[in-house]
Coordinates of N, CA, C and O in Angstrom, one line a residue:
M23 N -5.7 -22.6 -16.2 CA -4.3 -22.5 -15.9 C -3.4 -23.0 -17.0 O -2.3 -22.4 -17.2
P24 N -3.7 -24.0 -17.7 CA -2.9 -24.5 -18.8 C -2.6 -23.4 -19.9 O -1.5 -23.3 -20.4
E25 N -3.6 -22.5 -20.1 CA -3.3 -21.4 -21.0 C -2.3 -20.4 -20.4 O -1.5 -19.9 -21.2
T26 N -2.3 -20.2 -19.2 CA -1.3 -19.3 -18.5 C 0.1 -19.9 -18.7 O 1.0 -19.2 -19.0
I27 N 0.2 -21.2 -18.4 CA 1.5 -21.9 -18.5 C 2.0 -21.8 -19.9 O 3.2 -21.5 -20.1
A28 N 1.1 -22.1 -20.9 CA 1.5 -22.1 -22.3 C 2.0 -20.7 -22.7 O 3.0 -20.5 -23.4
A29 N 1.2 -19.6 -22.2 CA 1.6 -18.3 -22.6 C 2.9 -17.9 -21.9 O 3.8 -17.2 -22.6
C30 N 3.1 -18.3 -20.7 CA 4.4 -18.0 -20.0 C 5.6 -18.7 -20.7 O 6.6 -18.0 -21.0
R31 N 5.4 -19.9 -21.1 CA 6.5 -20.6 -21.8 C 6.8 -20.0 -23.2 O 8.0 -19.9 -23.6
A32 N 5.7 -19.5 -23.9 CA 5.9 -18.8 -25.1 C 6.7 -17.5 -24.9 O 7.6 -17.2 -25.7
L33 N 6.4 -16.8 -23.9 CA 7.1 -15.6 -23.6 C 8.6 -15.8 -23.3 O 9.5 -15.1 -23.7
L34 N 8.9 -16.9 -22.5 CA 10.3 -17.2 -22.2 C 11.1 -17.6 -23.5 O 12.2 -17.2 -23.6
R35 N 10.4 -18.2 -24.4 CA 11.1 -18.5 -25.7 C 11.4 -17.3 -26.5 O 12.3 -17.3 -27.3
R36 N 10.7 -16.2 -26.3 CA 10.9 -15.0 -27.1 C 12.1 -14.2 -26.7 O 12.5 -13.3 -27.4
G37 N 12.6 -14.4 -25.5 CA 13.7 -13.7 -25.1 C 13.3 -12.3 -24.5 O 13.4 -11.3 -25.2
L38 N 12.9 -12.3 -23.3 CA 12.4 -11.1 -22.7 C 13.6 -10.4 -22.0 O 14.6 -11.0 -21.6
P39 N 13.3 -9.1 -21.7 CA 14.3 -8.4 -20.8 C 14.3 -9.1 -19.4 O 13.3 -9.7 -19.0
P40 N 15.4 -9.1 -18.8 CA 15.6 -9.9 -17.5 C 14.5 -9.7 -16.5 O 14.0 -10.7 -15.9
I41 N 14.1 -8.5 -16.2 CA 13.1 -8.3 -15.2 C 11.8 -8.9 -15.5 O 11.1 -9.5 -14.7
Y42 N 11.4 -8.9 -16.8 CA 10.2 -9.5 -17.3 C 10.3 -11.1 -17.2 O 9.4 -11.8 -16.9
R43 N 11.5 -11.5 -17.6 CA 11.8 -13.0 -17.5 C 11.6 -13.5 -16.1 O 11.0 -14.5 -15.8
A44 N 12.1 -12.7 -15.1 CA 12.0 -13.1 -13.7 C 10.5 -13.2 -13.3 O 10.1 -14.1 -12.6
H45 N 9.7 -12.2 -13.8 CA 8.3 -12.2 -13.4 C 7.6 -13.4 -14.1 O 6.7 -14.0 -13.4
V46 N 7.9 -13.7 -15.3 CA 7.3 -14.8 -15.9 C 7.7 -16.1 -15.2 O 6.8 -17.0 -15.0
L47 N 8.9 -16.3 -14.8 CA 9.3 -17.4 -14.1 C 8.6 -17.5 -12.7 O 8.2 -18.6 -12.3
G48 N 8.4 -16.4 -12.1 CA 7.6 -16.3 -10.9 C 6.1 -16.7 -11.1 O 5.6 -17.4 -10.3
T49 N 5.6 -16.3 -12.2 CA 4.2 -16.7 -12.5 C 4.1 -18.2 -12.8 O 3.2 -18.9 -12.3
L50 N 5.1 -18.8 -13.5 CA 5.1 -20.2 -13.7 C 5.3 -21.0 -12.3 O 4.6 -22.0 -12.1
A51 N 6.1 -20.4 -11.4 CA 6.2 -21.0 -10.1 C 4.9 -20.9 -9.3 O 4.6 -21.9 -8.6
E52 N 4.2 -19.8 -9.4 CA 2.9 -19.8 -8.8 C 1.9 -20.8 -9.3 O 1.2 -21.4 -8.6
C53 N 2.0 -21.0 -10.6 CA 1.1 -22.1 -11.2 C 1.5 -23.4 -10.7 O 0.6 -24.3 -10.4
A54 N 2.8 -23.7 -10.6 CA 3.3 -25.0 -10.1 C 2.8 -25.2 -8.7 O 2.4 -26.2 -8.2
E55 N 3.0 -24.1 -7.9 CA 2.5 -24.2 -6.5 C 1.0 -24.5 -6.4 O 0.6 -25.3 -5.6
M56 N 0.3 -23.8 -7.2 CA -1.2 -24.0 -7.2 C -1.5 -25.4 -7.5 O -2.6 -26.0 -7.0
E57 N -0.7 -26.1 -8.3 CA -0.9 -27.5 -8.7 C -0.4 -28.4 -7.7 O -0.5 -29.7 -7.8
G58 N 0.3 -27.9 -6.7 CA 0.9 -28.7 -5.6 C 2.3 -29.3 -6.0 O 2.8 -30.2 -5.4
D59 N 2.8 -28.8 -7.1 CA 4.2 -29.3 -7.6 C 5.2 -28.3 -7.0 O 5.7 -27.4 -7.6
F60 N 5.5 -28.6 -5.7 CA 6.4 -27.7 -5.0 C 7.9 -27.8 -5.4 O 8.6 -26.9 -5.3
V61 N 8.2 -29.0 -5.9 CA 9.6 -29.1 -6.4 C 9.8 -28.2 -7.6 O 10.8 -27.5 -7.7
E62 N 8.9 -28.3 -8.6 CA 8.9 -27.4 -9.8 C 8.9 -25.9 -9.4 O 9.6 -25.1 -9.9
A63 N 8.0 -25.6 -8.4 CA 7.9 -24.2 -7.9 C 9.3 -23.7 -7.4 O 9.7 -22.6 -7.8
A64 N 9.9 -24.6 -6.6 CA 11.2 -24.2 -6.0 C 12.3 -24.0 -7.1 O 13.0 -23.0 -7.1
E65 N 12.3 -24.9 -8.1 CA 13.3 -24.8 -9.2 C 13.0 -23.5 -10.0 O 14.0 -22.8 -10.3
L66 N 11.8 -23.2 -10.3 CA 11.5 -22.0 -11.0 C 11.9 -20.7 -10.2 O 12.4 -19.7 -10.8
L67 N 11.7 -20.8 -8.9 CA 12.0 -19.6 -8.1 C 13.5 -19.4 -8.0 O 14.0 -18.3 -7.9
V68 N 14.2 -20.5 -8.0 CA 15.7 -20.4 -8.0 C 16.1 -19.6 -9.3 O 17.0 -18.7 -9.2
R69 N 15.6 -20.0 -10.4 CA 15.9 -19.4 -11.7 C 15.5 -17.9 -11.6 O 16.2 -17.0 -12.1
A70 N 14.3 -17.6 -11.1 CA 13.8 -16.2 -11.0 C 14.7 -15.4 -10.1 O 15.1 -14.3 -10.5
E71 N 15.1 -16.0 -9.0 CA 16.1 -15.3 -8.1 C 17.4 -15.0 -8.8 O 17.9 -13.8 -8.7
G72 N 17.9 -15.9 -9.5 CA 19.2 -15.7 -10.2 C 19.0 -14.6 -11.3 O 19.9 -13.8 -11.4
T73 N 17.9 -14.6 -12.0 CA 17.7 -13.6 -13.0 C 17.6 -12.2 -12.3 O 18.1 -11.2 -12.8
L74 N 16.9 -12.1 -11.2 CA 16.7 -10.8 -10.5 C 18.1 -10.3 -10.0 O 18.4 -9.1 -10.1
R75 N 18.9 -11.2 -9.5 CA 20.2 -10.8 -8.9 C 21.1 -10.3 -10.0 O 21.9 -9.4 -9.8
A76 N 20.9 -10.8 -11.3 CA 21.8 -10.4 -12.4 C 21.2 -9.2 -13.2 O 21.8 -8.7 -14.1
T77 N 20.1 -8.7 -12.7 CA 19.4 -7.6 -13.5 C 19.7 -6.3 -12.8 O 19.7 -6.1 -11.6
R78 N 19.9 -5.3 -13.7 CA 20.1 -3.9 -13.2 C 18.8 -3.3 -12.8 O 17.9 -3.3 -13.6
M79 N 18.8 -2.9 -11.5 CA 17.6 -2.2 -11.0 C 18.0 -1.5 -9.7 O 19.1 -1.8 -9.2
S80 N 17.1 -0.7 -9.2 CA 17.4 0.0 -7.9 C 17.5 -1.0 -6.8 O 16.9 -2.1 -6.8
A81 N 18.3 -0.7 -5.8 CA 18.5 -1.6 -4.7 C 17.2 -1.9 -4.0 O 16.9 -3.0 -3.5
V82 N 16.3 -0.9 -3.8 CA 15.1 -1.1 -3.1 C 14.2 -2.0 -3.9 O 13.6 -3.0 -3.3
L83 N 14.0 -1.9 -5.2 CA 13.2 -2.7 -6.0 C 13.8 -4.2 -6.0 O 13.0 -5.1 -5.8
R84 N 15.1 -4.3 -6.1 CA 15.7 -5.7 -6.0 C 15.4 -6.3 -4.7 O 15.0 -7.5 -4.6
A85 N 15.5 -5.6 -3.6 CA 15.2 -6.2 -2.2 C 13.8 -6.6 -2.1 O 13.5 -7.7 -1.6
Q86 N 12.9 -5.8 -2.7 CA 11.4 -6.1 -2.6 C 11.1 -7.4 -3.4 O 10.4 -8.3 -3.0
Q87 N 11.7 -7.4 -4.6 CA 11.4 -8.6 -5.5 C 12.0 -9.8 -4.9 O 11.4 -10.9 -4.9
L88 N 13.3 -9.7 -4.5 CA 13.9 -10.9 -3.9 C 13.3 -11.4 -2.6 O 13.2 -12.6 -2.4
A89 N 12.7 -10.5 -1.9 CA 12.0 -10.9 -0.6 C 10.8 -11.8 -1.0 O 10.5 -12.8 -0.3
I90 N 10.0 -11.4 -2.0 CA 8.9 -12.2 -2.4 C 9.3 -13.5 -2.9 O 8.7 -14.6 -2.6
V91 N 10.3 -13.5 -3.8 CA 10.8 -14.8 -4.4 C 11.3 -15.7 -3.3 O 11.0 -16.9 -3.2
A92 N 12.1 -15.2 -2.3 CA 12.6 -16.0 -1.3 C 11.5 -16.6 -0.4 O 11.6 -17.7 0.0
A93 N 10.5 -15.8 -0.1 CA 9.4 -16.3 0.8 C 8.7 -17.4 0.1 O 8.4 -18.4 0.7
R94 N 8.4 -17.2 -1.2 CA 7.8 -18.3 -2.0 C 8.6 -19.6 -2.1 O 8.2 -20.7 -1.9
R95 N 9.9 -19.3 -2.3 CA 10.8 -20.5 -2.4 C 11.0 -21.2 -1.1 O 11.0 -22.4 -1.0
A96 N 11.1 -20.5 0.0 CA 11.1 -21.1 1.4 C 9.9 -22.0 1.6 O 10.0 -23.1 2.1
F97 N 8.7 -21.5 1.2 CA 7.5 -22.2 1.4 C 7.6 -23.5 0.6 O 7.2 -24.6 1.0
A98 N 8.0 -23.4 -0.7 CA 8.1 -24.6 -1.5 C 9.1 -25.6 -1.0 O 8.8 -26.8 -0.9
H99 N 10.2 -25.2 -0.4 CA 11.1 -26.1 0.2 C 10.5 -26.8 1.4 O 10.7 -28.0 1.6
A100 N 9.8 -26.0 2.2 CA 9.2 -26.6 3.4 C 8.1 -27.6 3.0 O 8.0 -28.6 3.6
A101 N 7.3 -27.3 2.0 CA 6.3 -28.2 1.5 C 6.9 -29.5 1.0 O 6.3 -30.6 1.1
C102 N 8.1 -29.4 0.4 CA 8.8 -30.6 -0.1 C 9.5 -31.4 1.1 O 10.1 -32.4 0.8
G103 N 9.5 -30.8 2.3 CA 10.2 -31.5 3.4 C 11.6 -31.1 3.5 O 12.3 -31.7 4.3
E104 N 12.1 -30.2 2.7 CA 13.5 -29.7 2.7 C 13.5 -28.6 3.8 O 13.7 -27.4 3.5
L105 N 13.4 -28.9 5.1 CA 13.2 -28.0 6.1 C 14.5 -27.1 6.4 O 14.4 -25.9 6.6
D106 N 15.6 -27.7 6.3 CA 16.9 -26.9 6.5 C 17.1 -25.9 5.4 O 17.5 -24.8 5.6
R107 N 16.8 -26.4 4.2 CA 16.9 -25.4 3.0 C 15.9 -24.3 3.1 O 16.2 -23.1 2.8
A108 N 14.7 -24.6 3.6 CA 13.6 -23.6 3.8 C 14.1 -22.6 4.9 O 14.0 -21.4 4.7
E109 N 14.6 -23.1 5.9 CA 15.1 -22.2 7.0 C 16.3 -21.3 6.5 O 16.3 -20.1 6.8
A110 N 17.2 -21.9 5.8 CA 18.3 -21.1 5.3 C 17.8 -20.0 4.3 O 18.3 -18.9 4.3
T111 N 16.8 -20.4 3.5 CA 16.3 -19.4 2.6 C 15.7 -18.2 3.4 O 15.9 -17.0 3.0
L112 N 14.9 -18.5 4.4 CA 14.3 -17.5 5.2 C 15.3 -16.7 5.9 O 15.2 -15.4 6.0
R113 N 16.4 -17.3 6.4 CA 17.4 -16.6 7.2 C 18.2 -15.6 6.4 O 18.6 -14.6 6.9
T114 N 18.5 -16.0 5.2 CA 19.4 -15.2 4.4 C 18.7 -14.2 3.4 O 19.4 -13.4 2.8
A115 N 17.4 -14.3 3.3 CA 16.7 -13.6 2.3 C 16.3 -12.1 2.7 O 16.1 -11.3 1.8
G116 N 16.3 -11.8 3.9 CA 15.8 -10.5 4.3 C 14.4 -10.3 3.9 O 13.9 -9.2 3.6
A117 N 13.6 -11.4 3.9 CA 12.2 -11.3 3.4 C 11.3 -10.4 4.2 O 10.4 -9.8 3.6
R118 N 11.6 -10.1 5.4 CA 10.7 -9.2 6.2 C 11.0 -7.8 5.8 O 10.3 -6.9 6.3
D119 N 12.0 -7.5 5.0 CA 12.3 -6.1 4.7 C 11.6 -5.7 3.4 O 11.7 -4.6 3.0
G120 N 10.8 -6.5 2.8 CA 10.1 -6.2 1.6 C 8.8 -5.6 1.8 O 8.5 -5.0 2.9
V121 N 7.9 -5.7 0.8 CA 6.6 -5.2 0.9 C 5.7 -6.1 1.8 O 6.1 -7.2 2.1
P122 N 4.5 -5.6 2.1 CA 3.7 -6.4 3.0 C 3.4 -7.8 2.5 O 3.4 -8.8 3.3
L123 N 3.3 -8.0 1.2 CA 3.1 -9.4 0.7 C 4.3 -10.3 1.0 O 4.1 -11.4 1.4
A124 N 5.5 -9.7 1.0 CA 6.6 -10.5 1.3 C 6.6 -10.9 2.8 O 6.9 -12.1 3.1
G125 N 6.2 -10.0 3.6 CA 6.0 -10.4 5.1 C 5.0 -11.5 5.3 O 5.2 -12.4 6.1
A126 N 3.9 -11.4 4.6 CA 2.8 -12.4 4.7 C 3.3 -13.7 4.2 O 3.0 -14.8 4.8
L127 N 3.9 -13.7 3.0 CA 4.4 -15.0 2.5 C 5.6 -15.6 3.3 O 5.7 -16.8 3.5
T128 N 6.4 -14.7 3.9 CA 7.4 -15.2 4.9 C 6.7 -15.8 6.1 O 7.2 -16.9 6.5
S129 N 5.7 -15.2 6.6 CA 5.0 -15.8 7.7 C 4.4 -17.2 7.4 O 4.5 -18.1 8.1
R130 N 3.8 -17.3 6.2 CA 3.2 -18.5 5.7 C 4.3 -19.6 5.7 O 4.1 -20.7 6.1
A131 N 5.5 -19.3 5.1 CA 6.6 -20.2 5.0 C 7.1 -20.6 6.4 O 7.3 -21.8 6.6
L132 N 7.2 -19.6 7.2 CA 7.7 -19.9 8.6 C 6.7 -20.8 9.4 O 7.2 -21.7 10.1
L133 N 5.5 -20.5 9.3 CA 4.5 -21.4 9.9 C 4.5 -22.8 9.5 O 4.5 -23.7 10.2
L134 N 4.6 -23.0 8.1 CA 4.7 -24.3 7.6 C 6.0 -25.0 8.1 O 6.0 -26.2 8.5
L135 N 7.1 -24.3 8.1 CA 8.4 -24.9 8.5 C 8.3 -25.3 10.0 O 8.7 -26.4 10.3
L136 N 7.8 -24.4 10.8 CA 7.7 -24.7 12.3 C 6.7 -25.9 12.5 O 7.0 -26.8 13.3
A137 N 5.6 -25.9 11.8 CA 4.6 -27.0 12.0 C 5.2 -28.3 11.5 O 5.0 -29.3 12.2
R138 N 5.9 -28.3 10.4 CA 6.5 -29.6 9.9 C 7.6 -30.1 10.8 O 7.9 -31.3 10.9
R139 N 8.2 -29.2 11.6 CA 9.2 -29.6 12.6 C 8.5 -30.0 13.9 O 9.2 -30.4 14.9
G140 N 7.2 -29.8 14.0 CA 6.5 -30.1 15.2 C 6.6 -29.1 16.4 O 6.4 -29.4 17.5
L141 N 7.0 -27.9 16.0 CA 7.2 -26.8 17.0 C 5.9 -26.1 17.2 O 5.7 -24.9 16.8
R142 N 4.9 -26.7 17.9 CA 3.6 -26.2 18.0 C 3.5 -24.9 18.7 O 2.8 -24.0 18.3
Q143 N 4.2 -24.7 19.8 CA 4.2 -23.5 20.6 C 4.7 -22.3 19.7 O 4.1 -21.2 19.7
Q144 N 5.8 -22.5 19.0 CA 6.3 -21.5 18.1 C 5.4 -21.1 17.0 O 5.3 -20.0 16.6
V145 N 4.6 -22.2 16.5 CA 3.6 -21.9 15.5 C 2.6 -20.9 16.1 O 2.2 -19.9 15.4
L146 N 2.1 -21.2 17.3 CA 1.1 -20.4 17.9 C 1.6 -19.0 18.1 O 0.8 -18.0 17.9
E147 N 2.8 -18.8 18.5 CA 3.4 -17.5 18.8 C 3.5 -16.7 17.5 O 3.1 -15.5 17.4
R148 N 4.0 -17.4 16.4 CA 4.1 -16.7 15.1 C 2.8 -16.4 14.5 O 2.6 -15.3 14.0
F149 N 1.8 -17.3 14.7 CA 0.5 -17.0 14.2 C -0.1 -15.8 14.9 O -0.7 -14.9 14.2
A150 N 0.0 -15.7 16.2 CA -0.6 -14.6 16.9 C 0.1 -13.3 16.5 O -0.6 -12.3 16.4
A151 N 1.4 -13.3 16.2 CA 2.1 -12.1 15.9 C 1.8 -11.6 14.5 O 1.7 -10.4 14.2
D152 N 1.5 -12.6 13.6 CA 1.3 -12.2 12.1 C -0.1 -12.4 11.6 O -0.3 -12.3 10.4
A153 N -1.1 -12.8 12.4 CA -2.4 -13.1 11.9 C -3.0 -12.0 11.1 O -3.6 -12.3 10.0
R154 N -2.9 -10.8 11.5 CA -3.5 -9.7 10.8 C -2.9 -9.5 9.4 O -3.6 -9.3 8.4
L155 N -1.6 -9.5 9.4 CA -0.8 -9.4 8.1 C -1.2 -10.5 7.2 O -1.5 -10.2 6.0
M156 N -1.3 -11.7 7.6 CA -1.6 -12.8 6.8 C -3.1 -12.7 6.3 O -3.4 -13.0 5.1
R157 N -4.0 -12.4 7.2 CA -5.4 -12.2 6.8 C -5.6 -11.2 5.8 O -6.4 -11.3 4.9
N158 N -4.8 -10.1 5.8 CA -5.0 -9.0 4.9 C -4.2 -9.2 3.6 O -4.6 -8.6 2.6
A159 N -3.2 -10.0 3.5 CA -2.3 -10.1 2.4 C -2.3 -11.4 1.6 O -2.0 -11.5 0.5
L160 N -2.7 -12.5 2.3 CA -2.7 -13.8 1.7 C -4.0 -14.1 0.9 O -5.0 -13.7 1.3
A161 N -3.9 -15.0 -0.1 CA -5.0 -15.4 -0.8 C -5.8 -16.4 0.0 O -5.3 -17.0 1.0
W162 N -7.0 -16.7 -0.3 CA -7.9 -17.5 0.5 C -7.3 -18.9 0.7 O -7.4 -19.5 1.8
R163 N -6.7 -19.5 -0.3 CA -6.1 -20.8 -0.2 C -5.0 -20.8 0.9 O -5.0 -21.7 1.7
D164 N -4.2 -19.8 0.9 CA -3.1 -19.7 1.8 C -3.7 -19.4 3.2 O -3.2 -20.0 4.2
R165 N -4.7 -18.6 3.3 CA -5.4 -18.4 4.7 C -5.9 -19.7 5.2 O -5.9 -20.0 6.4
A166 N -6.5 -20.5 4.3 CA -7.0 -21.8 4.8 C -5.9 -22.7 5.3 O -6.1 -23.4 6.3
L167 N -4.8 -22.7 4.6 CA -3.7 -23.5 5.0 C -3.2 -23.0 6.4 O -2.9 -23.8 7.3
V168 N -3.1 -21.7 6.6 CA -2.6 -21.2 7.8 C -3.6 -21.5 8.9 O -3.2 -21.9 10.1
A169 N -4.9 -21.5 8.7 CA -5.9 -21.9 9.7 C -5.7 -23.4 10.1 O -5.8 -23.8 11.2
V170 N -5.4 -24.2 9.1 CA -5.2 -25.7 9.4 C -3.9 -25.8 10.2 O -3.9 -26.6 11.2
I171 N -2.9 -25.1 9.9 CA -1.6 -25.2 10.7 C -1.9 -24.7 12.1 O -1.4 -25.3 13.1
A172 N -2.6 -23.6 12.3 CA -3.0 -23.1 13.6 C -3.8 -24.2 14.4 O -3.5 -24.4 15.6
A173 N -4.8 -24.8 13.7 CA -5.5 -25.8 14.4 C -4.7 -27.0 14.8 O -4.8 -27.6 15.9
Y174 N -3.8 -27.4 13.9 CA -2.8 -28.5 14.2 C -2.0 -28.1 15.5 O -1.8 -29.0 16.3
A175 N -1.5 -26.9 15.5 CA -0.7 -26.5 16.6 C -1.4 -26.5 18.0 O -0.9 -26.8 19.0
T176 N -2.7 -26.2 17.9 CA -3.5 -26.2 19.2 C -4.0 -27.6 19.5 O -4.4 -27.9 20.6
G177 N -4.0 -28.5 18.5 CA -4.4 -29.9 18.8 C -5.9 -30.0 18.7 O -6.5 -31.0 19.0
R178 N -6.6 -28.9 18.2 CA -8.1 -29.0 18.2 C -8.5 -29.5 16.8 O -7.8 -29.4 15.8
E179 N -9.7 -30.1 16.8 CA -10.3 -30.6 15.6 C -10.8 -29.5 14.7 O -11.4 -28.5 15.3
L180 N -10.8 -29.6 13.5 CA -11.4 -28.7 12.6 C -12.9 -29.1 12.4 O -13.1 -30.3 12.2
P181 N -13.8 -28.1 12.4 CA -15.2 -28.5 12.1 C -15.3 -29.1 10.7 O -14.6 -28.6 9.8
R182 N -16.1 -30.1 10.5 CA -16.3 -30.7 9.2 C -16.7 -29.7 8.2 O -17.5 -28.9 8.5
G183 N -16.0 -29.7 7.1 CA -16.4 -28.8 6.0 C -15.8 -27.4 6.1 O -16.1 -26.5 5.4
S184 N -14.9 -27.2 7.2 CA -14.3 -25.9 7.4 C -13.3 -25.5 6.3 O -12.9 -24.4 6.2
V185 N -12.8 -26.5 5.7 CA -11.8 -26.3 4.6 C -12.5 -26.8 3.3 O -13.0 -27.9 3.2
D186 N -12.5 -25.9 2.3 CA -13.1 -26.2 1.0 C -12.5 -27.6 0.5 O -11.3 -27.7 0.3
P187 N -13.4 -28.5 0.2 CA -12.9 -29.8 -0.3 C -12.0 -29.7 -1.5 O -11.1 -30.6 -1.8
A188 N -12.2 -28.7 -2.3 CA -11.4 -28.5 -3.5 C -9.9 -28.2 -3.2 O -9.1 -28.5 -4.1
I189 N -9.6 -27.7 -2.1 CA -8.2 -27.4 -1.8 C -7.6 -28.4 -0.8 O -6.4 -28.3 -0.5
V190 N -8.4 -29.3 -0.3 CA -7.8 -30.3 0.7 C -6.6 -31.0 0.1 O -5.6 -31.2 0.8
P191 N -6.7 -31.5 -1.1 CA -5.5 -32.1 -1.7 C -4.2 -31.2 -1.7 O -3.1 -31.7 -1.4
W192 N -4.4 -30.0 -2.0 CA -3.3 -29.0 -2.0 C -2.8 -28.8 -0.6 O -1.5 -28.9 -0.4
V193 N -3.7 -28.6 0.3 CA -3.2 -28.4 1.7 C -2.5 -29.6 2.2 O -1.4 -29.5 2.9
T194 N -2.9 -30.8 1.9 CA -2.2 -32.0 2.4 C -0.9 -32.3 1.7 O -0.1 -33.0 2.2
R195 N -0.8 -31.8 0.4 CA 0.5 -31.9 -0.2 C 1.5 -31.0 0.4 O 2.7 -31.3 0.6
A196 N 1.1 -29.8 0.8 CA 1.9 -28.8 1.4 C 2.2 -29.2 2.9 O 3.3 -29.0 3.4
F197 N 1.2 -29.8 3.5 CA 1.3 -30.1 5.0 C 0.7 -31.5 5.2 O -0.4 -31.6 5.7
P198 N 1.5 -32.5 4.9 CA 1.0 -33.9 5.0 C 0.5 -34.2 6.4 O -0.4 -35.0 6.6
E199 N 1.0 -33.6 7.4 CA 0.6 -33.8 8.8 C -0.8 -33.5 9.0 O -1.4 -34.0 10.0
A200 N -1.4 -32.8 8.2 CA -2.8 -32.4 8.4 C -3.8 -33.3 7.7 O -5.0 -33.2 7.9
A201 N -3.3 -34.3 7.0 CA -4.2 -35.2 6.3 C -5.3 -35.9 7.2 O -6.5 -35.9 6.9
S202 N -4.9 -36.4 8.4 CA -5.9 -37.0 9.3 C -6.9 -36.0 9.8 O -8.0 -36.3 10.0
M203 N -6.4 -34.8 10.0 CA -7.4 -33.7 10.5 C -8.4 -33.4 9.5 O -9.5 -33.0 9.8
L204 N -8.1 -33.6 8.2 CA -9.0 -33.2 7.1 C -9.7 -34.4 6.5 O -10.4 -34.2 5.6
G205 N -9.5 -35.5 7.1 CA -10.1 -36.8 6.6 C -9.6 -37.1 5.2 O -10.3 -37.7 4.4
A206 N -8.4 -36.7 4.9 CA -7.8 -37.0 3.6 C -6.8 -38.1 3.7 O -6.2 -38.3 4.7
P207 N -6.6 -38.8 2.6 CA -5.5 -39.8 2.6 C -4.2 -39.1 2.7 O -4.0 -38.0 2.4
E208 N -3.2 -39.9 3.3 CA -1.9 -39.3 3.4 C -1.3 -38.9 2.0 O -1.4 -39.6 1.1
A209 N -0.8 -37.7 2.0 CA -0.2 -37.2 0.7 C 1.3 -37.1 0.8 O 1.8 -37.0 1.9
T210 N 1.9 -37.1 -0.3 CA 3.3 -36.9 -0.3 C 3.6 -35.7 -1.1 O 3.0 -35.5 -2.2
P211 N 4.5 -34.9 -0.6 CA 4.9 -33.6 -1.3 C 5.6 -33.9 -2.6 O 6.1 -34.9 -2.9

């Protein structure tokens, strides 16, 4: 991943057309998210959103791109504990109007937001409504987080080893409430 980050930073220094700049910022944000640096991810996604809003493109393409960026940003805010900001991002973004990935990422963000607020019944309802979409569109790490959130909402224990130990630190940075379920030390976002 360091090579990806270095390449993205080099591209940004070259002065890209705005749409490419927004995509590079989004890639850097994904790298930050993968490292569990949700503050950096949110900041990069704010910049990507601003670039997209200022770029000439079709209204449909803009809505699709903004929906993905907003869903990722809402997740980053929720992971940082900025729950009101995450909710506002989800409410104003029209994220469900985008491509299937935007819907799945929106569901991921909403599940994290609801879980961090302790709204277990709403987590279960949203999980039931969007399980297929998330299963088909999210990456394995995100599916693991969603499974942990669902287990948290039901109050059931996770079987030992059901979450890859390599991602437990990331899961607990995004969702500190799961640390005891995963046998991990308390993490701070």
